[in-house]
PDB file of C-alpha atoms in Angstrom:
ATOM      1  CA  GLU A   1      16.337 173.293 -80.678  1.00 84.00           C
ATOM      2  CA  GLU A   2      14.111 170.011 -80.534  1.00 85.00           C
ATOM      3  CA  LEU A   3      17.503 167.670 -80.066  1.00 90.00           C
ATOM      4  CA  HIS A   4      17.486 164.090 -79.458  1.00 92.00           C
ATOM      5  CA  LEU A   5      19.407 162.933 -76.226  1.00 93.00           C
ATOM      6  CA  GLU A   6      20.990 159.827 -76.277  1.00 94.00           C
ATOM      7  CA  GLN A   7      22.989 158.198 -73.226  1.00 93.00           C
ATOM      8  CA  LEU A   8      26.016 155.618 -74.245  1.00 93.00           C
ATOM      9  CA  ASP A   9      28.492 153.892 -71.709  1.00 92.00           C
ATOM     10  CA  VAL A  10      31.682 152.364 -72.602  1.00 92.00           C
ATOM     11  CA  LYS A  11      33.031 148.828 -70.700  1.00 91.00           C
ATOM     12  CA  THR A  12      36.288 148.277 -69.742  1.00 87.00           C
ATOM     13  CA  THR A  13      36.738 151.600 -70.904  1.00 86.00           C
ATOM     14  CA  PHE A  14      40.429 151.267 -69.752  1.00 85.00           C
ATOM     15  CA  LEU A  15      41.111 148.437 -71.595  1.00 85.00           C
ATOM     16  CA  HIS A  16      40.906 150.053 -74.907  1.00 87.00           C
ATOM     17  CA  GLY A  17      44.045 152.599 -74.433  1.00 84.00           C
ATOM     18  CA  GLU A  18      46.869 152.137 -76.167  1.00 84.00           C
ATOM     19  CA  LEU A  19      50.523 151.831 -74.326  1.00 85.00           C
ATOM     20  CA  GLU A  20      53.563 154.626 -75.694  1.00 85.00           C
ATOM     21  CA  ASP A  21      56.145 153.156 -73.205  1.00 85.00           C
ATOM     22  CA  ASP A  22      57.666 149.636 -72.851  1.00 89.00           C
ATOM     23  CA  LEU A  23      55.452 148.772 -69.257  1.00 89.00           C
ATOM     24  CA  TYR A  24      56.601 145.513 -67.503  1.00 92.00           C
ATOM     25  CA  MET A  25      54.377 143.657 -64.372  1.00 89.00           C
ATOM     26  CA  TYR A  26      55.334 140.833 -62.360  1.00 91.00           C
ATOM     27  CA  GLN A  27      53.451 137.701 -63.486  1.00 91.00           C
ATOM     28  CA  PRO A  28      49.835 137.544 -62.140  1.00 88.00           C
ATOM     29  CA  TYR A  29      49.868 135.458 -58.900  1.00 89.00           C
ATOM     30  CA  GLY A  30      48.548 132.054 -59.586  1.00 89.00           C
ATOM     31  CA  TYR A  31      49.343 132.294 -63.731  1.00 88.00           C
ATOM     32  CA  GLU A  32      53.425 131.518 -62.927  1.00 89.00           C
ATOM     33  CA  VAL A  33      55.155 130.150 -65.699  1.00 90.00           C
ATOM     34  CA  LYS A  34      56.909 126.922 -64.241  1.00 89.00           C
ATOM     35  CA  GLY A  35      60.715 127.654 -64.652  1.00 90.00           C
ATOM     36  CA  LYS A  36      60.231 130.756 -65.187  1.00 90.00           C
ATOM     37  CA  GLU A  37      59.139 132.370 -61.856  1.00 87.00           C
ATOM     38  CA  ARG A  38      61.630 134.870 -61.915  1.00 89.00           C
ATOM     39  CA  LEU A  39      60.827 137.093 -65.538  1.00 93.00           C
ATOM     40  CA  VAL A  40      58.257 139.725 -65.459  1.00 94.00           C
ATOM     41  CA  CYS A  41      56.141 140.240 -68.094  1.00 91.00           C
ATOM     42  CA  LYS A  42      55.616 143.141 -70.698  1.00 92.00           C
ATOM     43  CA  LEU A  43      52.456 144.884 -71.146  1.00 88.00           C
ATOM     44  CA  LYS A  44      50.881 144.931 -74.622  1.00 87.00           C
ATOM     45  CA  LYS A  45      47.414 147.073 -73.927  1.00 83.00           C
ATOM     46  CA  SER A  46      46.387 149.069 -71.103  1.00 84.00           C
ATOM     47  CA  LEU A  47      45.491 147.522 -67.863  1.00 84.00           C
ATOM     48  CA  TYR A  48      43.264 149.077 -64.874  1.00 85.00           C
ATOM     49  CA  GLY A  49      45.796 150.656 -62.558  1.00 84.00           C
ATOM     50  CA  LEU A  50      48.574 152.147 -64.472  1.00 85.00           C
ATOM     51  CA  LYS A  51      48.765 156.230 -63.964  1.00 87.00           C
ATOM     52  CA  GLN A  52      48.613 156.335 -67.420  1.00 85.00           C
ATOM     53  CA  VAL A  53      45.797 154.666 -68.605  1.00 87.00           C
ATOM     54  CA  PRO A  54      43.179 157.333 -68.240  1.00 89.00           C
ATOM     55  CA  ARG A  55      45.041 159.682 -70.857  1.00 89.00           C
ATOM     56  CA  GLN A  56      45.757 156.654 -73.075  1.00 89.00           C
ATOM     57  CA  TRP A  57      41.417 155.800 -73.848  1.00 90.00           C
ATOM     58  CA  TYR A  58      41.368 160.253 -73.724  1.00 91.00           C
ATOM     59  CA  MET A  59      43.842 159.802 -76.654  1.00 91.00           C
ATOM     60  CA  LYS A  60      42.710 156.605 -78.235  1.00 91.00           C
ATOM     61  CA  PHE A  61      38.826 158.260 -78.296  1.00 93.00           C
ATOM     62  CA  ASP A  62      40.654 161.771 -79.272  1.00 94.00           C
ATOM     63  CA  SER A  63      41.635 160.444 -82.258  1.00 93.00           C
ATOM     64  CA  PHE A  64      38.792 158.210 -82.990  1.00 93.00           C
ATOM     65  CA  MET A  65      36.336 160.480 -83.141  1.00 95.00           C
ATOM     66  CA  GLN A  66      38.691 163.265 -85.725  1.00 94.00           C
ATOM     67  CA  GLU A  67      38.114 160.013 -88.162  1.00 94.00           C
ATOM     68  CA  GLN A  68      35.057 160.457 -87.853  1.00 94.00           C
ATOM     69  CA  GLY A  69      35.177 163.841 -88.864  1.00 94.00           C
ATOM     70  CA  TYR A  70      34.369 165.016 -85.564  1.00 95.00           C
ATOM     71  CA  SER A  71      36.203 168.770 -84.217  1.00 95.00           C
ATOM     72  CA  ARG A  72      36.842 168.976 -80.385  1.00 95.00           C
ATOM     73  CA  CYS A  73      35.725 172.476 -78.410  1.00 94.00           C
ATOM     74  CA  HIS A  74      39.002 174.299 -77.447  1.00 94.00           C
ATOM     75  CA  SER A  75      37.114 175.290 -73.724  1.00 94.00           C
ATOM     76  CA  ASP A  76      36.370 171.928 -73.247  1.00 93.00           C
ATOM     77  CA  HIS A  77      38.060 169.075 -74.543  1.00 94.00           C
ATOM     78  CA  CYS A  78      35.767 166.307 -74.184  1.00 94.00           C
ATOM     79  CA  MET A  79      33.241 167.736 -76.213  1.00 96.00           C
ATOM     80  CA  TYR A  80      33.002 166.967 -79.764  1.00 97.00           C
ATOM     81  CA  ILE A  81      30.650 168.243 -82.328  1.00 96.00           C
ATOM     82  CA  LYS A  82      29.885 167.517 -86.369  1.00 95.00           C
ATOM     83  CA  LYS A  83      28.180 169.959 -88.884  1.00 94.00           C
ATOM     84  CA  PHE A  84      26.208 168.120 -91.700  1.00 91.00           C
ATOM     85  CA  LEU A  85      25.129 169.775 -95.015  1.00 90.00           C
ATOM     86  CA  ASP A  86      21.664 169.654 -94.305  1.00 87.00           C
ATOM     87  CA  GLY A  87      22.546 172.080 -90.971  1.00 88.00           C
ATOM     88  CA  SER A  88      22.293 169.712 -88.232  1.00 91.00           C
ATOM     89  CA  TYR A  89      24.377 168.860 -85.988  1.00 95.00           C
ATOM     90  CA  ILE A  90      25.232 166.235 -83.685  1.00 96.00           C
ATOM     91  CA  ILE A  91      27.264 167.041 -80.004  1.00 96.00           C
ATOM     92  CA  LEU A  92      29.091 163.745 -78.466  1.00 96.00           C
ATOM     93  CA  CYS A  93      29.667 165.285 -74.445  1.00 95.00           C
ATOM     94  CA  LEU A  94      32.226 162.327 -73.088  1.00 94.00           C
ATOM     95  CA  TYR A  95      32.865 161.912 -69.035  1.00 93.00           C
ATOM     96  CA  VAL A  96      34.985 158.884 -68.566  1.00 90.00           C
ATOM     97  CA  ASP A  97      32.956 156.524 -69.892  1.00 89.00           C
ATOM     98  CA  ASP A  98      29.528 157.896 -69.837  1.00 92.00           C
ATOM     99  CA  MET A  99      28.617 159.480 -73.310  1.00 93.00           C
ATOM    100  CA  LEU A 100      25.749 161.869 -73.649  1.00 94.00           C
ATOM    101  CA  VAL A 101      24.659 162.384 -77.793  1.00 95.00           C
ATOM    102  CA  ALA A 102      22.771 165.176 -78.418  1.00 94.00           C
ATOM    103  CA  GLY A 103      21.613 165.860 -82.157  1.00 94.00           C
ATOM    104  CA  LYS A 104      18.287 166.438 -84.429  1.00 90.00           C
ATOM    105  CA  ASN A 105      18.869 163.590 -86.525  1.00 90.00           C
ATOM    106  CA  MET A 106      18.417 160.450 -85.471  1.00 92.00           C
ATOM    107  CA  GLN A 107      19.202 158.549 -88.584  1.00 92.00           C
ATOM    108  CA  GLU A 108      23.085 160.464 -87.942  1.00 93.00           C
ATOM    109  CA  ILE A 109      22.612 159.562 -84.169  1.00 94.00           C
ATOM    110  CA  LYS A 110      22.336 155.760 -85.054  1.00 94.00           C
ATOM    111  CA  VAL A 111      25.138 155.913 -87.475  1.00 94.00           C
ATOM    112  CA  LEU A 112      27.519 157.455 -84.807  1.00 94.00           C
ATOM    113  CA  LYS A 113      26.722 155.026 -82.152  1.00 95.00           C
ATOM    114  CA  LYS A 114      27.271 151.686 -85.118  1.00 94.00           C
ATOM    115  CA  GLN A 115      30.638 153.477 -85.524  1.00 94.00           C
ATOM    116  CA  LEU A 116      31.263 153.573 -82.102  1.00 94.00           C
ATOM    117  CA  GLY A 117      30.234 150.494 -81.672  1.00 93.00           C
ATOM    118  CA  GLU A 118      32.429 149.146 -84.031  1.00 92.00           C
ATOM    119  CA  SER A 119      35.481 150.352 -82.296  1.00 92.00           C
ATOM    120  CA  PHE A 120      34.782 150.045 -78.887  1.00 92.00           C
ATOM    121  CA  VAL A 121      32.858 147.944 -76.760  1.00 91.00           C
ATOM    122  CA  MET A 122      29.409 149.633 -75.919  1.00 91.00           C
ATOM    123  CA  LYS A 123      26.223 149.475 -74.081  1.00 92.00           C
ATOM    124  CA  ASP A 124      23.559 151.383 -75.810  1.00 92.00           C
ATOM    125  CA  LEU A 125      21.338 153.132 -73.030  1.00 91.00           C
ATOM    126  CA  GLY A 126      18.724 154.733 -75.711  1.00 89.00           C
ATOM    127  CA  ALA A 127      17.159 157.923 -74.508  1.00 88.00           C
ATOM    128  CA  GLU A 128      18.668 160.071 -71.687  1.00 86.00           C
ATOM    129  CA  LYS A 129      16.278 160.161 -68.351  1.00 88.00           C
ATOM    130  CA  GLN A 130      19.875 160.594 -65.204  1.00 87.00           C
ATOM    131  CA  ILE A 131      23.746 161.065 -65.959  1.00 87.00           C
ATOM    132  CA  LEU A 132      25.965 162.176 -63.006  1.00 86.00           C
ATOM    133  CA  GLY A 133      23.304 162.429 -60.983  1.00 86.00           C
ATOM    134  CA  VAL A 134      21.240 165.025 -62.834  1.00 91.00           C
ATOM    135  CA  ILE A 135      18.206 164.110 -63.747  1.00 92.00           C
ATOM    136  CA  ILE A 136      16.961 164.854 -67.209  1.00 92.00           C
ATOM    137  CA  THR A 137      13.580 165.526 -68.167  1.00 90.00           C
ATOM    138  CA  GLN A 138      12.427 166.503 -72.066  1.00 88.00           C
ATOM    139  CA  ASN A 139       8.940 168.023 -72.767  1.00 88.00           C
ATOM    140  CA  TRP A 140       8.774 167.783 -76.569  1.00 86.00           C
ATOM    141  CA  LYS A 141       5.121 169.175 -76.468  1.00 89.00           C
ATOM    142  CA  GLU A 142       6.630 172.206 -74.460  1.00 88.00           C
ATOM    143  CA  ARG A 143      10.027 172.127 -76.153  1.00 88.00           C
ATOM    144  CA  ASN A 144      12.081 172.606 -73.226  1.00 88.00           C
ATOM    145  CA  ILE A 145      14.875 170.083 -71.025  1.00 89.00           C
ATOM    146  CA  VAL A 146      14.374 170.180 -67.247  1.00 91.00           C
ATOM    147  CA  LEU A 147      17.477 169.217 -65.253  1.00 93.00           C
ATOM    148  CA  SER A 148      17.180 168.164 -61.420  1.00 94.00           C
ATOM    149  CA  GLN A 149      19.670 166.731 -58.728  1.00 94.00           C
ATOM    150  CA  GLU A 150      16.333 166.428 -56.202  1.00 93.00           C
ATOM    151  CA  GLU A 151      17.568 163.120 -55.771  1.00 92.00           C
ATOM    152  CA  TYR A 152      21.448 163.562 -55.452  1.00 92.00           C
ATOM    153  CA  ILE A 153      20.391 166.319 -52.838  1.00 92.00           C
ATOM    154  CA  ASN A 154      18.330 164.320 -50.808  1.00 93.00           C
ATOM    155  CA  LYS A 155      20.957 161.390 -50.312  1.00 93.00           C
ATOM    156  CA  VAL A 156      23.182 164.743 -49.278  1.00 92.00           C
ATOM    157  CA  LEU A 157      20.677 165.689 -46.713  1.00 93.00           C
ATOM    158  CA  GLU A 158      20.386 161.877 -45.205  1.00 93.00           C
ATOM    159  CA  ARG A 159      24.098 161.573 -45.756  1.00 92.00           C
ATOM    160  CA  PHE A 160      24.735 164.586 -43.197  1.00 90.00           C
ATOM    161  CA  SER A 161      21.513 163.685 -41.002  1.00 89.00           C
ATOM    162  CA  MET A 162      19.689 167.119 -42.409  1.00 89.00           C
ATOM    163  CA  GLN A 163      16.967 165.411 -43.885  1.00 89.00           C
ATOM    164  CA  ASP A 164      14.460 166.971 -41.322  1.00 91.00           C
ATOM    165  CA  ALA A 165      16.133 170.052 -41.102  1.00 89.00           C
ATOM    166  CA  LYS A 166      14.200 173.509 -41.282  1.00 89.00           C
ATOM    167  CA  LEU A 167      13.285 174.801 -44.407  1.00 88.00           C
ATOM    168  CA  VAL A 168      14.144 178.227 -45.338  1.00 85.00           C
ATOM    169  CA  GLY A 169      13.581 180.691 -48.561  1.00 84.00           C
ATOM    170  CA  THR A 170      16.864 182.327 -48.539  1.00 83.00           C
ATOM    171  CA  PRO A 171      20.182 180.636 -49.399  1.00 83.00           C
ATOM    172  CA  LEU A 172      22.253 183.290 -47.160  1.00 82.00           C
ATOM    173  CA  ALA A 173      20.148 185.655 -44.972  1.00 80.00           C
ATOM    174  CA  GLY A 174      21.673 188.924 -44.288  1.00 80.00           C
ATOM    175  CA  HIS A 175      21.241 188.906 -40.795  1.00 80.00           C
ATOM    176  CA  PHE A 176      24.126 185.951 -41.306  1.00 80.00           C
ATOM    177  CA  LYS A 177      27.391 187.752 -40.921  1.00 84.00           C
ATOM    178  CA  LEU A 178      30.328 185.137 -41.288  1.00 82.00           C
ATOM    179  CA  SER A 179      33.947 185.850 -40.537  1.00 80.00           C
ATOM    180  CA  LYS A 180      37.197 184.467 -39.240  1.00 83.00           C
ATOM    181  CA  GLU A 181      36.286 186.003 -35.256  1.00 82.00           C
ATOM    182  CA  GLN A 182      34.367 183.010 -35.112  1.00 84.00           C
ATOM    183  CA  SER A 183      37.020 180.404 -35.568  1.00 84.00           C
ATOM    184  CA  PRO A 184      37.964 178.267 -32.540  1.00 79.00           C
ATOM    185  CA  LYS A 185      40.342 180.146 -30.065  1.00 80.00           C
ATOM    186  CA  THR A 186      41.477 176.967 -27.776  1.00 81.00           C
ATOM    187  CA  LYS A 187      43.163 174.118 -29.095  1.00 81.00           C
ATOM    188  CA  GLU A 188      40.433 171.604 -27.477  1.00 80.00           C
ATOM    189  CA  ASP A 189      37.642 173.459 -29.918  1.00 78.00           C
ATOM    190  CA  ARG A 190      39.987 173.095 -33.037  1.00 82.00           C
ATOM    191  CA  ILE A 191      40.216 169.364 -32.632  1.00 78.00           C
ATOM    192  CA  GLN A 192      36.344 169.172 -31.663  1.00 77.00           C
ATOM    193  CA  MET A 193      35.768 171.519 -35.009  1.00 78.00           C
ATOM    194  CA  SER A 194      37.912 168.543 -36.923  1.00 80.00           C
ATOM    195  CA  ARG A 195      35.742 165.918 -36.891  1.00 78.00           C
ATOM    196  CA  VAL A 196      32.772 168.000 -38.025  1.00 82.00           C
ATOM    197  CA  PRO A 197      32.812 166.675 -41.868  1.00 84.00           C
ATOM    198  CA  TYR A 198      32.341 170.703 -42.675  1.00 84.00           C
ATOM    199  CA  SER A 199      34.500 170.572 -46.385  1.00 87.00           C
ATOM    200  CA  SER A 200      32.698 167.090 -47.138  1.00 90.00           C
ATOM    201  CA  VAL A 201      29.420 168.736 -47.084  1.00 89.00           C
ATOM    202  CA  VAL A 202      30.760 172.070 -49.229  1.00 90.00           C
ATOM    203  CA  GLY A 203      32.017 169.806 -51.473  1.00 91.00           C
ATOM    204  CA  SER A 204      28.502 167.760 -52.523  1.00 91.00           C
ATOM    205  CA  LEU A 205      26.571 171.286 -52.559  1.00 92.00           C
ATOM    206  CA  MET A 206      29.482 172.777 -55.049  1.00 93.00           C
ATOM    207  CA  TYR A 207      28.546 170.218 -57.159  1.00 92.00           C
ATOM    208  CA  VAL A 208      24.688 171.057 -57.269  1.00 93.00           C
ATOM    209  CA  THR A 209      26.007 174.632 -57.502  1.00 93.00           C
ATOM    210  CA  VAL A 210      27.555 174.123 -60.784  1.00 91.00           C
ATOM    211  CA  CYS A 211      25.064 171.918 -62.290  1.00 91.00           C
ATOM    212  CA  THR A 212      21.726 173.132 -61.474  1.00 92.00           C
ATOM    213  CA  LYS A 213      21.471 175.712 -58.217  1.00 92.00           C
ATOM    214  CA  PRO A 214      23.010 179.067 -59.305  1.00 93.00           C
ATOM    215  CA  ASP A 215      20.778 180.477 -56.816  1.00 91.00           C
ATOM    216  CA  ILE A 216      22.892 179.008 -54.152  1.00 91.00           C
ATOM    217  CA  SER A 217      26.722 180.247 -55.277  1.00 92.00           C
ATOM    218  CA  HIS A 218      26.976 183.373 -52.997  1.00 90.00           C
ATOM    219  CA  SER A 219      26.006 180.986 -50.311  1.00 89.00           C
ATOM    220  CA  MET A 220      28.666 178.491 -51.112  1.00 91.00           C
ATOM    221  CA  GLY A 221      31.358 180.762 -52.235  1.00 89.00           C
ATOM    222  CA  VAL A 222      31.522 182.448 -48.382  1.00 88.00           C
ATOM    223  CA  VAL A 223      31.180 179.188 -46.206  1.00 87.00           C
ATOM    224  CA  SER A 224      34.270 177.921 -48.586  1.00 89.00           C
ATOM    225  CA  ARG A 225      36.119 180.488 -47.152  1.00 86.00           C
ATOM    226  CA  PHE A 226      36.615 178.608 -43.958  1.00 83.00           C
ATOM    227  CA  MET A 227      36.873 175.397 -44.378  1.00 80.00           C
ATOM    228  CA  SER A 228      40.525 175.259 -42.763  1.00 79.00           C
ATOM    229  CA  ASP A 229      39.189 176.925 -39.561  1.00 81.00           C
ATOM    230  CA  LEU A 230      35.602 176.327 -38.994  1.00 83.00           C
ATOM    231  CA  GLY A 231      33.829 177.486 -35.931  1.00 80.00           C
ATOM    232  CA  ARG A 232      30.516 176.520 -34.380  1.00 81.00           C
ATOM    233  CA  GLU A 233      28.621 179.519 -36.561  1.00 80.00           C
ATOM    234  CA  HIS A 234      30.100 178.648 -39.962  1.00 72.00           C
TER     235      HIS A 234
END
């Protein structure tokens, strides 16, 4: 589609939300008003640490995007699209404070950046190179986009001391038969296996499966079955 990919970041994200309810807090330590120490403060703006802050930020951003003529995607409410008369379009993806903007018309992307900058404190990171641990390489000559999590995967291997493990070509070879029969039979074995960071490994690899490596989906589905009662074979 020959789309430009641009990345933006929102500074102090959760301070942009508007409060719907009356909220009160103790006077901050060191900033108490003399003679009024027993009084509390009424919040006028969102503050980090409030339970409703993420929602309030999203509501504010959603309202802003719709005011600019963008439509919210029905299947993913953090994705917005706007179509123009010349047939081009812009897609914006939001993940908390990270934004990925895709569009063919660079001029329209600049207009969107200007609109965002007028409403929020933004940081323009320019052409997209990496987002959420995924490295993005765009080859204009061959007209393709390559996603890679090599750096993230290497960090996961180091974290769980597997960087020197033997490589294999098949994610889960046919001779590996995992079942609940291989789960611990004694209390001592269960205590010992509870120290193994099994669920952390599975969670880390699930992220890779969803983003860039669907080829390990079956393997992850199998090993996920034993997270609550894992044995040595698992």
